[in-house]
Amino acid sequence: MAGRREAWLWIHLWMALILGFVFALMGLSGAVLVLRVPVLQWEVGAAALRLRQAPEPGTPYAQPDAWKMSAQAAYPQFERIMGVAKPRAGFLVSDNALVFGSVRGRKGIGIAMIDPYSSEPRAFFVYDDLFLASIVALHRSLFLPRFLAGPALGAAGFALLASLATGLWLWWPRGPGMQSWRRALSVGRKSRGTRLWRELHGAVAAYLIIPLALLALTGIWLSQPKWFAWLGLGGSFRPVVSAMHAELMLGLAGQVVTFLAGLSLPVLYVSGLVLWWTRRRNRRAAIPCSSS
């Protein structure tokens, strides 16, 4: 039994040492994306995202062509209008309509926020200049070339699942009675040092292992859907997977859990590093120094 535990511990340790930083980046960026609405409002201002004045109930939207004409007239930075998005219909959540297109003299996508009822221009920004855009790129590609990003993210997702499985095996209480479970699922108020880090590492993973596994699985599908072609799930299934990945299909409660699960990965990485370094230092200290 001791030999098997050492083998599982070795697998769990080296997987974390090699890929733990990647897991931490993915989790932290995912947590930020849960907060994309306040982050976007901080970057572009409330006027870009909110209606100046709420219309009478039942007032219809203006035509999308009117949105495009208003954006082109107000923002000559546009070189070519590429499309529109209705309010609250896309990733950039807003009460205003979005008109997007290429920008003169530079790379990047320009976005105009247009009042969907009056077609009044509200704001313009280049998406690629946003901090939020950098977080999206980190989470969706790790800043890797497109041909590498998908396979790398998919492989990282499977590695995270393996890390969770080995960690669960190592954590699983094996003592009799409920007392062992209570200890495994709690962090003692008087715990300090290595014991505190060990209890924190185990409890955080135990409480969030199910959402972490779901987020890993859906992340693999979103990055490499062709790996799941044998399931017969076509592109029409993507919105379901996206909703599961964004909020576990639980609305606000799911967003809270997803945010906590994202934050848990850097916590697990740091606590795991501390435990590994402490164990390594103690082992070295236990080796007697040879005398000359």
XYZ file of N, CA and C in Angstrom, residues 139-288:
450
model
N -6.696 32.892 -21.617
C -7.551 31.767 -21.244
C -7.840 30.849 -22.422
N -7.981 31.432 -23.609
C -8.381 30.637 -24.775
C -7.220 30.101 -25.597
N -6.016 30.650 -25.394
C -4.915 30.200 -26.244
C -3.564 30.141 -25.543
N -3.463 30.649 -24.305
C -2.179 30.735 -23.606
C -1.161 31.530 -24.424
N -1.642 32.413 -25.295
C -0.816 33.232 -26.183
C -0.017 32.385 -27.168
N -0.467 31.174 -27.409
C 0.199 30.295 -28.361
C -0.371 30.500 -29.757
N 0.368 30.145 -30.819
C -0.192 30.181 -32.170
C -1.439 29.310 -32.246
N -2.333 29.659 -33.160
C -3.623 28.981 -33.224
C -3.485 27.472 -33.405
N -2.533 27.058 -34.233
C -2.415 25.624 -34.505
C -1.902 24.840 -33.295
N -1.292 25.541 -32.328
C -0.813 24.888 -31.115
C -1.775 25.051 -29.944
N -2.539 26.134 -29.944
C -3.350 26.485 -28.786
C -4.378 25.415 -28.452
N -5.133 24.967 -29.458
C -6.179 23.983 -29.210
C -5.646 22.690 -28.622
N -4.679 22.044 -29.275
C -4.122 20.817 -28.701
C -3.494 21.025 -27.323
N -2.813 22.158 -27.122
C -2.175 22.410 -25.831
C -3.213 22.548 -24.721
N -4.296 23.271 -25.009
C -5.349 23.436 -24.002
C -6.056 22.116 -23.731
N -6.299 21.352 -24.791
C -6.933 20.055 -24.599
C -6.084 19.129 -23.755
N -4.782 19.082 -24.051
C -3.872 18.240 -23.271
C -3.799 18.716 -21.824
N -3.770 20.037 -21.622
C -3.740 20.575 -20.260
C -5.011 20.206 -19.499
N -6.147 20.200 -20.207
C -7.402 19.805 -19.573
C -7.380 18.366 -19.102
N -6.865 17.465 -19.943
C -6.753 16.062 -19.535
C -5.759 15.911 -18.383
N -4.677 16.677 -18.418
C -3.706 16.621 -17.328
C -4.331 17.101 -16.020
N -5.181 18.134 -16.094
C -5.855 18.609 -14.895
C -6.787 17.539 -14.340
N -7.503 16.838 -15.223
C -8.364 15.744 -14.765
C -7.544 14.666 -14.071
N -6.397 14.335 -14.646
C -5.528 13.332 -14.035
C -5.002 13.807 -12.685
N -4.660 15.083 -12.595
C -4.181 15.639 -11.336
C -5.279 15.592 -10.273
N -6.506 15.900 -10.675
C -7.624 15.830 -9.735
C -7.860 14.399 -9.269
N -7.751 13.434 -10.201
C -7.992 12.033 -9.846
C -6.927 11.518 -8.881
N -5.662 11.810 -9.169
C -4.601 11.356 -8.272
C -4.686 12.063 -6.925
N -5.014 13.353 -6.957
C -5.163 14.087 -5.704
C -6.308 13.545 -4.863
N -7.415 13.167 -5.524
C -8.549 12.597 -4.792
C -8.156 11.284 -4.128
N -7.411 10.455 -4.837
C -6.981 9.166 -4.270
C -6.090 9.395 -3.049
N -5.190 10.357 -3.148
C -4.282 10.636 -2.034
C -5.011 11.245 -0.842
N -6.022 12.064 -1.120
C -6.745 12.761 -0.052
C -7.753 11.861 0.645
N -8.298 10.882 -0.041
C -9.450 10.124 0.449
C -9.221 9.596 1.866
N -10.108 9.946 2.815
C -9.930 9.499 4.207
C -10.024 7.975 4.305
N -9.073 7.372 5.006
C -9.052 5.917 5.143
C -9.225 5.468 6.590
N -9.398 6.418 7.484
C -9.617 6.059 8.884
C -11.066 5.711 9.139
N -11.369 5.043 10.236
C -12.752 4.667 10.561
C -13.566 5.851 11.070
N -14.865 5.783 10.838
C -15.783 6.760 11.395
C -15.787 8.093 10.656
N -16.666 8.979 11.126
C -16.847 10.285 10.500
C -15.760 11.267 10.888
N -15.019 10.971 11.944
C -14.012 11.907 12.401
C -12.950 12.143 11.334
N -12.563 11.071 10.632
C -11.546 11.211 9.587
C -12.057 12.079 8.439
N -13.357 11.979 8.128
C -13.935 12.814 7.072
C -13.998 14.275 7.500
N -14.356 14.506 8.761
C -14.400 15.891 9.245
C -13.023 16.532 9.185
N -11.998 15.782 9.555
C -10.635 16.318 9.485
C -10.228 16.599 8.042
N -10.613 15.703 7.134
C -10.215 15.865 5.730
C -10.924 17.031 5.054
N -12.084 17.409 5.557
C -12.892 18.453 4.909
C -12.816 19.798 5.631
N -11.915 19.942 6.558
C -11.858 21.184 7.327
C -10.428 21.668 7.460
N -10.326 22.946 7.792
C -9.038 23.567 8.097
C -9.100 24.010 9.547
N -8.257 23.440 10.366
C -8.308 23.731 11.794
C -7.973 25.178 12.110
N -8.691 25.726 13.060
C -8.434 27.121 13.446
C -7.051 27.310 14.045
N -6.513 26.274 14.655
C -5.192 26.375 15.276
C -4.080 25.827 14.384
N -4.429 25.426 13.179
C -3.410 24.860 12.286
C -2.446 25.947 11.842
N -1.170 25.601 11.808
C -0.139 26.527 11.390
C 0.879 25.790 10.527
N 1.645 26.567 9.770
C 2.749 26.002 9.017
C 2.323 24.956 8.007
N 3.098 23.860 7.969
C 2.855 22.811 6.975
C 1.472 22.204 7.129
N 1.030 22.026 8.359
C -0.293 21.443 8.585
C -1.383 22.320 7.985
N -1.265 23.623 8.145
C -2.247 24.540 7.571
C -2.280 24.422 6.056
N -1.106 24.405 5.423
C -1.055 24.301 3.963
C -1.631 22.969 3.494
N -1.344 21.887 4.218
C -1.858 20.577 3.822
C -3.382 20.524 3.948
N -3.906 21.036 5.042
C -5.357 21.026 5.226
C -6.048 21.930 4.206
N -5.452 23.088 3.928
C -6.020 23.994 2.929
C -6.015 23.341 1.555
N -4.912 22.706 1.193
C -4.785 22.048 -0.106
C -5.862 20.969 -0.277
N -6.035 20.154 0.750
C -6.998 19.070 0.661
C -8.435 19.543 0.668
N -8.757 20.473 1.552
C -10.146 20.917 1.677
C -10.613 21.681 0.441
N -9.771 22.576 -0.069
C -10.156 23.350 -1.257
C -10.435 22.422 -2.436
N -9.547 21.456 -2.654
C -9.732 20.521 -3.766
C -10.970 19.662 -3.557
N -11.208 19.213 -2.330
C -12.338 18.330 -2.064
C -13.671 19.029 -2.319
N -13.800 20.264 -1.859
C -15.065 20.968 -2.021
C -15.342 21.364 -3.474
N -14.285 21.557 -4.253
C -14.476 22.080 -5.606
C -14.093 21.093 -6.699
N -13.878 19.830 -6.354
C -13.403 18.879 -7.355
C -14.439 18.630 -8.451
N -15.722 18.604 -8.108
C -16.745 18.350 -9.136
C -16.828 19.507 -10.125
N -16.987 20.769 -9.678
C -16.971 21.852 -10.673
C -15.657 21.955 -11.436
N -14.524 21.677 -10.775
C -13.245 21.715 -11.481
C -13.209 20.663 -12.584
N -13.714 19.461 -12.299
C -13.736 18.411 -13.321
C -14.659 18.791 -14.474
N -15.820 19.376 -14.166
C -16.744 19.803 -15.229
C -16.136 20.912 -16.078
N -15.462 21.855 -15.437
C -14.824 22.939 -16.176
C -13.689 22.416 -17.049
N -12.950 21.437 -16.543
C -11.878 20.845 -17.342
C -12.447 20.116 -18.553
N -13.494 19.322 -18.353
C -14.098 18.568 -19.452
C -14.675 19.491 -20.516
N -15.422 20.499 -20.082
C -16.006 21.429 -21.056
C -14.927 22.254 -21.732
N -13.865 22.586 -20.998
C -12.756 23.313 -21.612
C -12.068 22.491 -22.684
N -11.925 21.189 -22.448
C -11.344 20.313 -23.473
C -12.227 20.308 -24.714
N -13.520 20.195 -24.513
C -14.449 20.150 -25.661
C -14.392 21.454 -26.448
N -14.368 22.577 -25.758
C -14.353 23.868 -26.447
C -13.059 24.092 -27.212
N -11.959 23.576 -26.690
C -10.670 23.771 -27.361
C -10.455 22.766 -28.487
N -10.982 21.550 -28.330
C -10.778 20.489 -29.317
C -12.061 19.676 -29.516
N -13.106 20.269 -30.080
C -14.368 19.522 -30.242
C -14.230 18.284 -31.122
N -13.246 18.287 -32.016
C -13.084 17.124 -32.899
C -12.681 15.869 -32.132
N -12.097 16.046 -30.950
C -11.749 14.881 -30.139
C -12.990 14.150 -29.641
N -14.147 14.833 -29.697
C -15.387 14.240 -29.207
C -16.348 13.914 -30.349
N -15.825 13.874 -31.568
C -16.683 13.611 -32.723
C -17.382 12.266 -32.616
N -16.742 11.292 -31.952
C -17.329 9.954 -31.820
C -18.624 9.975 -31.004
N -18.849 11.061 -30.247
C -20.091 11.179 -29.484
C -21.251 11.652 -30.333
N -20.941 12.114 -31.534
C -21.994 12.596 -32.411
C -22.559 13.945 -32.021
N -21.779 14.749 -31.293
C -22.229 16.072 -30.849
C -21.692 17.116 -31.819
N -22.570 17.707 -32.604
C -22.153 18.688 -33.590
C -22.018 20.079 -33.016
N -21.877 21.053 -33.926
C -21.699 22.439 -33.511
C -22.884 23.004 -32.755
N -24.066 22.421 -32.955
C -25.250 22.919 -32.248
C -25.152 22.693 -30.742
N -24.264 21.804 -30.340
C -24.089 21.513 -28.916
C -23.165 22.511 -28.239
N -22.450 23.312 -29.037
C -21.460 24.229 -28.468
C -22.063 25.236 -27.473
N -23.243 25.847 -27.743
C -23.795 26.783 -26.748
C -24.047 26.134 -25.396
N -24.439 24.856 -25.401
C -24.673 24.153 -24.134
C -23.354 23.991 -23.373
N -22.314 23.576 -24.095
C -21.005 23.396 -23.462
C -20.469 24.734 -22.980
N -20.652 25.791 -23.780
C -20.182 27.123 -23.378
C -20.879 27.590 -22.110
N -22.202 27.351 -22.040
C -22.945 27.748 -20.841
C -22.488 26.948 -19.622
N -22.207 25.668 -19.825
C -21.701 24.847 -18.727
C -20.331 25.346 -18.269
N -19.487 25.715 -19.222
C -18.147 26.167 -18.876
C -18.177 27.534 -18.199
N -19.120 28.381 -18.582
C -19.160 29.741 -18.047
C -19.797 29.809 -16.668
N -20.843 29.028 -16.462
C -21.577 29.162 -15.196
C -22.212 27.853 -14.742
N -21.747 26.740 -15.274
C -22.251 25.415 -14.895
C -23.753 25.299 -15.105
N -24.296 26.176 -15.958
C -25.734 26.213 -16.262
C -26.576 26.419 -14.992
N -26.023 27.188 -14.055
C -26.714 27.434 -12.786
C -26.936 28.920 -12.537
N -26.787 29.743 -13.568
C -27.017 31.172 -13.401
C -26.004 31.808 -12.471
N -26.496 32.713 -11.627
C -25.613 33.453 -10.722
C -24.881 32.520 -9.766
N -25.577 31.518 -9.243
C -24.927 30.579 -8.329
C -23.784 29.861 -9.041
N -24.001 29.493 -10.300
C -22.952 28.843 -11.065
C -21.769 29.758 -11.315
N -22.035 31.039 -11.520
C -20.947 31.991 -11.707
C -20.090 32.089 -10.441
N -20.735 32.071 -9.290
C -19.998 32.134 -8.021
C -19.115 30.899 -7.870
N -19.699 29.725 -8.154
C -18.921 28.480 -8.029
C -17.777 28.459 -9.035
N -18.049 28.896 -10.266
C -17.002 28.938 -11.291
C -15.883 29.887 -10.886
N -16.237 31.024 -10.336
C -15.234 31.988 -9.861
C -14.367 31.364 -8.767
N -15.001 30.692 -7.807
C -14.243 30.069 -6.718
C -13.376 28.922 -7.241
N -13.915 28.161 -8.198
C -13.127 27.071 -8.775
C -11.902 27.613 -9.508
N -12.077 28.722 -10.223
C -10.940 29.332 -10.897
C -9.874 29.795 -9.926
N -10.302 30.436 -8.841
C -9.340 30.902 -7.834
C -8.669 29.736 -7.114
N -9.358 28.606 -7.047
C -8.790 27.474 -6.312
C -7.524 26.942 -6.971
N -7.406 27.069 -8.294
C -6.238 26.497 -8.967
C -4.933 27.190 -8.578
N -4.843 28.525 -8.546
C -3.612 29.120 -8.009
C -3.396 28.818 -6.530
N -4.479 28.696 -5.760
C -4.327 28.328 -4.347
C -3.745 26.927 -4.220
N -4.247 25.986 -5.016
C -3.728 24.619 -4.990
C -2.279 24.572 -5.465
N -1.959 25.388 -6.461
C -0.589 25.410 -6.974
C 0.384 25.916 -5.917
N 0.050 27.020 -5.290
C 0.946 27.607 -4.278
C 1.062 26.688 -3.069
N -0.071 26.179 -2.573
C -0.016 25.299 -1.406
C 0.735 24.013 -1.728
N 0.552 23.485 -2.939
C 1.287 22.288 -3.335
C 2.781 22.538 -3.402
N 3.175 23.698 -3.928
C 4.597 24.037 -3.971
C 5.188 24.141 -2.575
N 4.448 24.767 -1.663
C 4.943 24.908 -0.294
C 5.132 23.537 0.344
N 4.163 22.629 0.150
C 4.270 21.291 0.729
C 5.448 20.519 0.131
N 5.614 20.639 -1.193
C 6.730 19.951 -1.846
C 8.073 20.482 -1.353
N 8.198 21.793 -1.282
C 9.468 22.387 -0.864
C 9.771 22.046 0.597
N 8.748 22.042 1.437
C 8.956 21.697 2.845
C 9.409 20.246 2.987
N 8.759 19.365 2.249
C 9.141 17.951 2.298
C 10.564 17.760 1.779
N 10.893 18.442 0.711
C 12.239 18.331 0.139
C 13.296 18.846 1.114
N 13.014 19.965 1.753
C 13.959 20.542 2.717
C 14.139 19.626 3.915
N 13.041 19.030 4.386
C 13.129 18.128 5.536
C 13.925 16.871 5.202
N 13.734 16.372 3.977
C 14.496 15.188 3.570
C 15.995 15.493 3.513
N 16.304 16.667 2.990
C 17.730 17.033 2.918
C 18.320 17.200 4.323
N 17.528 17.771 5.212
C 18.003 17.978 6.580
C 18.224 16.656 7.305
N 17.479 15.610 6.893
C 17.591 14.317 7.547
C 18.805 13.527 7.084
N 19.422 13.946 5.966
C 20.596 13.239 5.464
C 21.815 13.663 6.263
N 22.492 12.741 6.931
C 23.659 13.128 7.746
C 24.801 13.616 6.888
